[in-house]
Short mmCIF file of C-alpha atoms in Angstrom, two decimals:
data_model
loop_
_atom_site.label_atom_id
_atom_site.label_comp_id
_atom_site.label_asym_id
_atom_site.label_seq_id
_atom_site.Cartn_x
_atom_site.Cartn_y
_atom_site.Cartn_z
CA MET A 1 94.45 80.73 81.10
CA ARG A 2 91.48 78.01 79.65
CA GLU A 3 88.35 78.46 78.87
CA SER A 4 85.81 80.84 81.74
CA ARG A 5 84.10 77.06 82.91
CA THR A 6 85.30 73.72 84.04
CA VAL A 7 82.51 70.84 83.48
CA GLN A 8 82.93 68.83 86.68
CA ARG A 9 82.21 65.44 86.32
CA SER A 10 80.91 63.75 89.04
CA LEU A 11 83.38 61.10 89.21
CA PHE A 12 86.08 64.03 91.12
CA ASP A 13 83.18 65.70 92.99
CA LEU A 14 84.29 64.56 96.22
CA TYR A 15 83.32 66.40 99.44
CA SER A 16 84.33 65.12 102.74
CA PRO A 17 81.44 64.15 105.05
CA HIS A 18 83.55 66.67 107.75
CA LYS A 19 80.90 69.83 108.43
CA PHE A 20 83.55 71.80 106.16
CA GLY A 21 83.02 69.40 103.31
CA ALA A 22 79.43 69.69 103.79
CA PHE A 23 79.91 73.74 103.66
CA LEU A 24 82.01 74.06 100.42
CA GLY A 25 79.39 71.83 98.36
CA GLU A 26 76.34 74.02 99.43
CA LEU A 27 78.64 77.00 98.53
CA SER A 28 79.70 74.99 95.16
CA ARG A 29 76.05 74.41 94.41
CA VAL A 30 75.25 78.48 95.44
CA LEU A 31 77.57 79.66 92.76
CA ASP A 32 76.49 76.98 90.03
CA ASP A 33 73.05 79.10 90.31
CA HIS A 34 74.63 81.67 89.80
CA PRO A 35 76.71 81.30 86.11
CA GLU A 36 75.83 85.24 84.82
CA ILE A 37 79.16 86.44 87.04
CA LEU A 38 81.25 84.18 84.77
CA PRO A 39 81.07 86.60 81.85
CA LEU A 40 82.33 89.85 84.58
CA LEU A 41 85.03 87.41 85.58
CA GLU A 42 86.42 86.85 81.70
CA GLU A 43 86.96 90.25 81.02
CA ASP A 44 90.34 90.45 83.51
CA PHE A 45 91.39 87.02 81.90
CA ARG A 46 91.28 88.36 78.09
CA ALA A 47 94.82 90.46 78.26
CA GLU A 48 97.26 89.23 76.17
CA GLY A 49 100.02 87.38 78.60
CA THR A 50 97.56 85.07 81.13
CA GLN A 51 99.89 82.35 82.22
CA ALA A 52 98.34 79.10 82.02
CA THR A 53 98.95 77.18 85.36
CA GLY A 54 100.18 73.37 85.20
CA ARG A 55 99.25 71.48 82.16
CA LYS A 56 95.76 72.70 81.01
CA GLY A 57 95.71 75.75 83.26
CA LEU A 58 93.26 77.19 85.67
CA SER A 59 89.83 78.43 84.23
CA VAL A 60 88.22 81.77 85.06
CA GLU A 61 85.65 79.59 87.71
CA SER A 62 88.78 78.15 89.30
CA THR A 63 90.36 80.97 89.79
CA PHE A 64 87.34 82.79 91.16
CA ARG A 65 86.31 79.57 93.73
CA CYS A 66 90.36 79.66 94.69
CA MET A 67 89.72 83.10 95.67
CA LEU A 68 87.28 82.37 97.90
CA LEU A 69 88.45 79.36 99.56
CA LYS A 70 91.57 81.51 100.18
CA GLN A 71 89.53 84.37 101.87
CA ILE A 72 87.23 81.86 103.77
CA THR A 73 90.31 79.93 104.76
CA GLY A 74 92.44 82.35 105.62
CA VAL A 75 95.44 80.67 104.42
CA SER A 76 98.75 81.57 102.53
CA TYR A 77 99.03 80.43 98.85
CA GLU A 78 101.63 78.29 100.04
CA MET A 79 99.56 76.27 101.97
CA LEU A 80 96.24 77.19 99.66
CA ALA A 81 98.09 75.47 96.63
CA PHE A 82 98.84 72.43 99.08
CA HIS A 83 95.32 71.81 99.96
CA LEU A 84 94.69 71.84 96.35
CA ALA A 85 96.98 69.26 95.83
CA ASP A 86 96.04 67.31 98.70
CA SER A 87 91.96 67.80 99.88
CA SER A 88 89.40 66.45 97.70
CA SER A 89 87.17 68.51 99.04
CA TYR A 90 88.94 71.66 98.08
CA ARG A 91 89.77 70.29 94.76
CA ALA A 92 86.17 69.71 94.26
CA PHE A 93 85.19 72.77 94.98
CA ALA A 94 87.45 74.61 92.93
CA ARG A 95 86.56 72.49 89.74
CA LEU A 96 90.28 71.31 88.82
CA GLU A 97 91.15 68.77 86.44
CA ARG A 98 92.94 65.71 87.50
CA ASP A 99 96.46 66.73 86.03
CA CYS A 100 96.25 70.45 87.44
CA ARG A 101 97.99 71.54 90.45
CA PRO A 102 98.52 75.20 90.54
CA GLY A 103 101.79 76.35 92.88
CA LYS A 104 101.47 79.33 94.84
CA SER A 105 102.94 81.74 92.48
CA ALA A 106 100.24 80.91 89.58
CA LEU A 107 97.25 81.07 91.93
CA SER A 108 98.68 84.48 93.19
CA GLY A 109 99.06 85.71 89.34
CA ASN A 110 95.75 84.49 88.41
CA ILE A 111 93.84 85.75 91.33
CA ARG A 112 95.41 89.14 91.42
CA ARG A 113 94.28 89.52 87.86
CA LEU A 114 90.69 90.23 89.66
CA ARG A 115 90.37 93.73 89.06
CA PRO A 116 88.36 95.68 92.01
CA LYS A 117 85.09 96.97 89.65
CA THR A 118 84.97 93.47 88.20
CA LEU A 119 84.38 92.29 91.97
CA GLN A 120 82.16 94.96 93.05
CA SER A 121 80.14 94.21 89.63
CA VAL A 122 79.95 90.73 91.14
CA PHE A 123 79.16 91.87 94.45
CA GLN A 124 76.16 93.29 93.00
CA GLN A 125 74.98 90.65 90.65
CA LEU A 126 75.20 88.54 93.44
CA GLY A 127 72.75 91.26 96.12
CA ASN A 128 70.60 92.23 93.06
CA SER A 129 69.72 88.12 92.48
CA ALA A 130 69.23 87.48 96.33
CA PHE A 131 67.13 90.87 96.28
CA GLU A 132 64.91 89.24 93.72
CA GLN A 133 64.75 85.89 95.35
CA GLY A 134 63.24 87.68 98.81
CA VAL A 135 66.30 86.41 100.56
CA MET A 136 67.49 90.14 100.92
CA LYS A 137 65.22 91.52 103.35
CA THR A 138 65.68 95.34 102.64
CA ASP A 139 62.72 96.96 104.36
CA CYS A 140 65.21 97.49 107.29
CA LEU A 141 68.69 98.82 106.83
CA ARG A 142 71.50 99.03 109.32
CA ILE A 143 74.20 101.44 108.67
CA ASP A 144 77.99 101.66 110.23
CA SER A 145 81.90 102.57 108.88
CA THR A 146 85.01 100.46 110.29
CA VAL A 147 88.62 100.96 108.69
CA VAL A 148 90.41 98.10 106.76
CA SER A 149 93.67 98.24 107.46
CA SER A 150 96.73 98.26 104.93
CA ASN A 151 99.36 96.19 105.12
CA ILE A 152 102.34 98.48 106.64
CA ALA A 153 104.31 98.85 109.95
CA SER A 154 103.56 101.60 112.06
CA PRO A 155 105.14 104.89 110.26
CA SER A 156 107.73 107.15 111.44
CA ASP A 157 109.56 109.89 109.37
CA SER A 158 113.02 108.38 110.20
CA LYS A 159 111.29 105.33 108.79
CA LEU A 160 109.90 106.74 105.89
CA LEU A 161 113.46 108.53 105.11
CA ASP A 162 115.40 105.49 105.15
CA ASP A 163 113.19 103.46 103.23
CA GLY A 164 113.03 105.60 100.52
CA ILE A 165 116.83 105.80 100.34
CA ARG A 166 117.02 102.31 100.64
CA VAL A 167 114.84 101.71 97.58
CA LEU A 168 116.10 104.36 95.49
CA SER A 169 119.91 103.23 96.23
CA ARG A 170 119.21 99.36 95.70
CA LEU A 171 117.61 100.35 92.30
CA MET A 172 120.47 102.42 91.09
CA ALA A 173 123.10 99.40 92.33
CA LYS A 174 121.15 97.11 89.85
CA SER A 175 121.06 99.74 87.16
CA ARG A 176 123.78 97.45 84.96
CA ASP A 177 121.35 94.26 85.31
CA CYS A 178 118.18 96.02 84.29
CA THR A 179 119.79 98.63 81.97
CA GLY A 180 122.72 97.55 80.81
CA ILE A 181 124.67 101.02 82.01
CA LYS A 182 126.81 100.96 85.14
CA LEU A 183 126.60 104.11 87.32
CA ARG A 184 129.10 105.42 89.52
CA LEU A 185 127.37 106.12 93.35
CA THR A 186 127.36 106.21 96.60
CA ASP A 187 125.83 103.76 98.73
CA TYR A 188 124.21 105.85 101.48
CA ARG A 189 122.54 102.71 102.39
CA LYS A 190 124.69 101.48 105.60
CA ARG A 191 124.28 104.73 107.00
CA SER A 192 121.08 105.58 106.62
CA LYS A 193 119.99 102.44 108.59
CA SER A 194 122.11 103.96 111.73
CA LEU A 195 120.53 107.26 111.54
CA ALA A 196 117.69 105.95 111.62
CA ALA A 197 117.88 103.18 114.28
CA ARG A 198 119.60 106.29 116.52
CA ILE A 199 116.55 108.68 115.54
CA PHE A 200 113.82 105.83 116.58
CA TYR A 201 115.73 105.07 120.11
CA GLY A 202 117.33 108.24 120.68
CA LYS A 203 116.16 110.77 123.06
CA LYS A 204 114.41 114.14 121.84
CA ALA A 205 117.55 115.98 122.18
CA ASP A 206 119.59 113.65 120.18
CA LYS A 207 117.17 114.04 117.44
CA GLU A 208 116.74 117.36 116.59
CA THR A 209 120.70 117.02 115.62
CA LEU A 210 119.81 113.55 113.69
CA TYR A 211 116.83 114.00 111.71
CA PRO A 212 119.03 117.31 109.48
CA GLU A 213 121.72 114.82 108.76
CA LEU A 214 119.18 112.05 107.81
CA THR A 215 117.32 114.74 105.39
CA SER A 216 120.57 115.62 104.25
CA LEU A 217 121.39 112.28 103.16
CA ALA A 218 117.88 112.02 101.68
CA ASN A 219 118.68 114.89 99.58
CA ARG A 220 122.16 113.55 98.56
CA VAL A 221 120.63 110.11 97.14
CA LEU A 222 117.86 112.34 95.13
CA LYS A 223 120.23 114.38 93.30
CA GLN A 224 122.30 111.03 92.80
CA SER A 225 118.81 109.88 91.59
CA ASP A 226 118.52 112.37 89.17
CA LYS A 227 122.13 112.06 87.39
CA ALA A 228 121.29 108.42 87.52
CA VAL A 229 118.36 109.18 85.32
CA GLU A 230 120.24 111.39 82.94
CA GLN A 231 123.01 109.12 82.44
CA VAL A 232 120.45 105.84 81.30
CA ARG A 233 118.39 108.01 79.23
CA ARG A 234 122.06 109.64 77.54
CA GLN A 235 123.52 106.21 76.86
CA GLY A 236 120.78 104.25 76.65
CA GLY A 237 118.42 106.23 74.75
CA GLU A 238 114.99 105.33 75.94
CA PRO A 239 114.29 101.80 74.43
CA THR A 240 111.11 99.80 75.94
CA HIS A 241 113.45 97.68 78.69
CA LEU A 242 114.84 100.55 80.30
CA GLN A 243 111.80 102.57 81.32
CA SER A 244 110.80 100.35 83.51
CA TRP A 245 113.56 100.90 85.41
CA ILE A 246 113.27 105.02 85.05
CA ASP A 247 109.62 105.07 85.74
CA GLN A 248 110.22 102.63 89.28
CA VAL A 249 113.21 105.53 89.92
CA VAL A 250 110.75 108.62 89.00
CA HIS A 251 108.25 106.99 91.38
CA TYR A 252 110.06 106.50 94.32
CA GLN A 253 111.85 110.04 93.89
CA ALA A 254 108.14 111.66 94.08
CA LEU A 255 107.35 109.67 97.22
CA LEU A 256 111.02 110.69 98.91
CA GLU A 257 110.86 114.29 97.89
CA ARG A 258 107.05 114.50 99.53
CA VAL A 259 108.35 112.70 102.96
CA VAL A 260 111.53 115.19 103.03
CA ASP A 261 109.53 118.01 102.56
CA GLN A 262 106.60 116.62 105.61
CA THR A 263 109.96 115.72 107.70
CA LYS A 264 111.13 119.69 107.34
CA ARG A 265 107.89 120.79 108.08
CA ARG A 266 106.81 119.05 110.85
CA VAL A 267 109.94 117.88 112.64
CA LEU A 268 112.38 120.66 112.00
CA LYS A 269 109.61 123.46 111.55
CA GLY A 270 107.51 122.31 114.05
CA GLU A 271 104.50 122.84 111.76
CA LYS A 272 101.28 120.56 111.99
CA VAL A 273 101.37 118.72 108.73
CA PRO A 274 97.28 118.29 107.86
CA ALA A 275 96.59 114.23 107.30
CA SER A 276 95.79 114.47 103.88
CA GLN A 277 98.76 115.76 103.05
CA LYS A 278 100.74 113.39 104.75
CA ILE A 279 102.86 110.14 103.25
CA VAL A 280 102.75 106.84 105.91
CA SER A 281 104.20 104.29 103.37
CA LEU A 282 106.40 104.35 100.11
CA PHE A 283 105.27 101.20 99.24
CA GLU A 284 101.54 101.54 100.08
CA PRO A 285 101.45 105.39 99.27
CA HIS A 286 97.48 105.46 98.97
CA THR A 287 97.15 104.52 102.67
CA ASP A 288 94.62 107.59 104.30
CA ILE A 289 95.11 108.39 108.01
CA ILE A 290 92.07 107.96 109.83
CA ILE A 291 90.97 109.02 113.34
CA LYS A 292 87.73 107.73 114.70
CA GLY A 293 87.16 109.91 117.50
CA PRO A 294 89.31 109.72 120.79
CA ARG A 295 90.43 105.99 119.37
CA GLU A 296 93.85 105.73 118.29
CA ILE A 297 95.18 105.98 114.50
CA GLU A 298 94.70 103.79 112.12
CA TYR A 299 96.17 103.73 108.54
CA GLY A 300 93.63 102.17 105.79
CA HIS A 301 91.00 103.35 104.21
CA LYS A 302 87.55 103.85 105.81
CA ILE A 303 84.36 101.60 104.64
CA ASN A 304 80.80 102.60 104.98
CA LEU A 305 78.50 99.64 104.59
CA ALA A 306 75.08 98.60 104.90
CA THR A 307 73.46 95.15 106.14
CA ASP A 308 70.17 93.89 106.35
CA ARG A 309 67.97 91.67 108.52
CA ASN A 310 69.79 88.99 107.31
CA GLY A 311 73.30 90.59 108.00
CA LEU A 312 73.64 90.73 103.91
CA ILE A 313 75.43 93.33 103.23
CA THR A 314 73.55 95.23 100.42
CA ALA A 315 76.12 98.04 99.71
CA LEU A 316 79.68 99.37 100.79
CA MET A 317 82.04 101.63 99.68
CA ILE A 318 85.54 102.62 99.93
CA GLU A 319 86.06 105.84 100.76
CA LYS A 320 89.15 108.11 100.11
CA GLY A 321 90.52 110.73 102.99
CA ASN A 322 88.69 110.96 106.25
CA PRO A 323 85.06 111.56 105.48
CA THR A 324 82.95 111.94 108.74
CA ASP A 325 80.63 109.59 109.26
CA VAL A 326 77.58 112.50 108.73
CA GLU A 327 78.53 112.96 104.89
CA ARG A 328 78.36 109.75 103.94
CA PHE A 329 75.20 108.48 105.20
CA MET A 330 73.53 109.72 101.64
CA PRO A 331 75.75 108.25 100.02
CA VAL A 332 75.53 104.74 101.34
CA VAL A 333 71.52 105.30 100.59
CA GLY A 334 72.29 106.19 97.57
CA ALA A 335 74.17 103.11 96.89
CA HIS A 336 71.66 100.90 98.32
CA GLN A 337 68.99 102.82 95.85
CA SER A 338 71.08 102.37 92.46
CA LEU A 339 71.49 98.63 92.95
CA TYR A 340 67.87 97.84 94.21
CA GLY A 341 66.08 100.21 92.37
CA GLY A 342 64.17 101.54 95.99
CA VAL A 343 65.26 102.81 99.25
CA PRO A 344 64.20 100.64 102.59
CA GLU A 345 61.20 101.61 104.91
CA THR A 346 63.82 102.26 107.74
CA THR A 347 67.26 102.93 108.46
CA ILE A 348 69.46 102.83 111.49
CA ALA A 349 72.75 104.12 112.05
CA ASP A 350 75.72 104.79 114.58
CA GLY A 351 74.56 108.23 116.58
CA GLY A 352 78.15 109.48 113.93
CA TYR A 353 75.51 109.72 111.11
CA ALA A 354 72.96 111.83 112.56
CA SER A 355 71.83 114.83 111.51
CA VAL A 356 68.68 117.07 110.58
CA ASP A 357 69.61 117.29 107.11
CA ASN A 358 70.10 113.96 106.49
CA ILE A 359 66.58 112.78 108.23
CA GLU A 360 65.32 115.68 105.36
CA LYS A 361 67.17 114.07 102.71
CA GLY A 362 66.16 110.25 103.39
CA LYS A 363 63.06 111.19 103.52
CA ALA A 364 62.50 113.09 100.33
CA LEU A 365 63.86 109.88 98.72
CA GLY A 366 61.24 108.14 100.59
CA ILE A 367 62.05 106.61 103.37
CA LYS A 368 59.99 106.71 106.36
CA ARG A 369 61.73 106.58 109.35
CA VAL A 370 65.34 107.61 109.68
CA GLY A 371 66.90 106.36 112.95
CA PHE A 372 70.06 107.08 114.88
CA HIS A 373 71.67 105.07 117.95
CA LYS A 374 72.21 108.48 119.59
CA LYS A 375 69.59 111.14 119.29
CA ARG A 376 72.19 113.80 119.18
CA GLY A 377 69.71 116.86 119.81
CA ILE A 378 67.20 115.29 117.12
CA SER A 379 63.50 114.84 118.34
CA LEU A 380 61.60 111.54 117.78
CA SER A 381 59.00 113.42 115.84
CA ALA A 382 61.70 114.22 113.37
CA MET A 383 63.33 110.73 112.97
CA GLY A 384 59.79 109.36 112.70
CA LEU A 385 59.89 107.12 115.74
CA LYS A 386 58.40 106.39 118.98
CA GLU A 387 60.69 105.65 121.95
CA LYS A 388 59.66 101.83 122.00
CA THR A 389 60.74 101.58 118.13
CA LEU A 390 63.46 103.24 118.49
CA LYS A 391 64.78 101.10 121.52
CA LYS A 392 63.87 97.74 119.26
CA LEU A 393 66.21 99.83 116.18
CA ARG A 394 68.86 100.40 118.64
CA ASP A 395 68.81 96.62 119.32
CA PHE A 396 68.77 95.74 115.94
CA ARG A 397 71.52 98.30 114.89
CA ALA A 398 73.96 96.60 117.40
CA GLY A 399 74.14 93.31 115.13
CA VAL A 400 75.90 95.21 112.22
CA GLU A 401 78.62 95.42 114.98
CA GLY A 402 78.49 91.67 114.92
CA ASN A 403 78.51 91.44 110.94
CA ILE A 404 81.33 93.67 110.59
CA SER A 405 83.57 91.64 113.52
CA GLU A 406 82.57 88.56 111.27
CA LEU A 407 83.59 89.95 107.88
CA LYS A 408 87.12 91.47 109.53
CA ARG A 409 87.73 88.28 111.82
CA ALA A 410 86.53 85.30 109.33
CA PHE A 411 87.18 87.23 105.80
CA GLY A 412 90.30 89.04 106.57
CA ALA A 413 89.14 91.90 106.10
CA SER A 414 90.85 93.90 109.30
CA LYS A 415 93.95 94.46 106.93
CA ALA A 416 94.29 94.37 103.18
CA LEU A 417 97.12 91.92 102.46
CA TRP A 418 96.85 92.70 98.56
CA LYS A 419 99.86 95.29 97.57
CA GLY A 420 98.60 98.48 95.73
CA GLU A 421 95.61 100.48 95.96
CA ASP A 422 93.87 98.20 92.93
CA GLY A 423 95.03 95.58 95.61
CA PHE A 424 93.43 96.58 98.28
CA MET A 425 90.10 97.02 96.99
CA SER A 426 90.34 94.26 95.34
CA PHE A 427 91.15 92.43 98.55
CA VAL A 428 88.29 94.14 100.04
CA TRP A 429 85.59 93.20 97.70
CA ALA A 430 86.89 89.55 97.93
CA SER A 431 86.02 89.48 101.43
CA VAL A 432 83.12 91.02 100.77
CA ILE A 433 81.65 88.56 98.76
CA SER A 434 83.07 85.86 100.25
CA TYR A 435 81.25 87.13 103.34
CA ASN A 436 78.00 87.31 101.99
CA LEU A 437 78.25 84.02 99.93
CA THR A 438 78.75 82.27 103.17
CA ARG A 439 75.48 83.94 104.59
CA LEU A 440 73.84 82.44 101.48
CA VAL A 441 74.94 79.03 102.20
CA ARG A 442 73.70 79.49 105.83
CA LEU A 443 70.50 81.20 105.09
CA ASN A 444 70.12 78.22 102.44
CA SER A 445 70.88 75.59 104.97
CA GLY A 446 68.19 77.05 107.47
#
């Protein structure tokens, strides 16, 4: 990793006359107006062992710009590497030196170093700048929520049990390569895969007999992995090179134990297991079960956000669990207030946020009009609105649906593709930053 900034020479500032080339040129100028975000990004690249890319490596600025390209275009790392090697517009925007042609692994490795906390700070810095310049219109805010899905398959207890058996068995099979210690074990992967498939496609009567067999198999693998960890510790001590393998085994053991427990409770005992106690993925265990009204179940994390008159996202919160909208109204208002030093004159939110308590707390902060799309038995006088004003605000609120749709459709926020909880949050913030920057370019272009 080189220095934070790449000094671009006009010789290489070659943008295509195509409208997307013009957009990239304008976006580059917007970023040049915000050099203050580079010191924020530098912190994530100061860790020892950062790899350079190509002959000279990617700068911090180039890494951030490559991240924006990926989110805006929605391409894979492989295709991004191709475009950066092939396109003068992409290379000019990314501020790549002539000999720098990053591959997909280098792009992925460097972009994934950007932490969610850092990207959130960049979002806040860009928002504050837009607010100070008068581009962000915060007199009236619209608030809504949506769900960003995790990158997982539709969960089932049989699939989760098979995943746990498969992963632990694979780790133990690789123990000789990872630790130098060969383990004597029975491989249950083929049997587990067969049982899981029979459960998935079988009738209810068949599942009742097959599930106990699969959970028994999982327990055998758990006991086997306990013995494997004991053997590795006994024969190899606990040098550093063994700890990574041990940590992985212990991690997946804990997850498989939770899956076995929820399977016994839900399937074998007929107990209703609360969503907060369920695990739906061994690879993305942070994933929440989200149920919004009568709609189908979603797996990921709920986000609450506010947008202004220009469609810019002023505040966003990535939630844990499945909190109701009504209890997240004030936290969103509070997040906006902490960022911009004040509250809007008017807020309009979906009916799910409606409550007299939220109106009273909002007005106590200084909001003059606290409106909701559906009244939910709340009078207009309590909201501080007239019927005609509420109708206009309802029309205004509808715009947030379009903002959310664009965020998900054009910037990838329908499903977070980066692994792990930090990866999930970084992906969401990357999408939001890309969305807001694109909005700023449109506003500058008129």
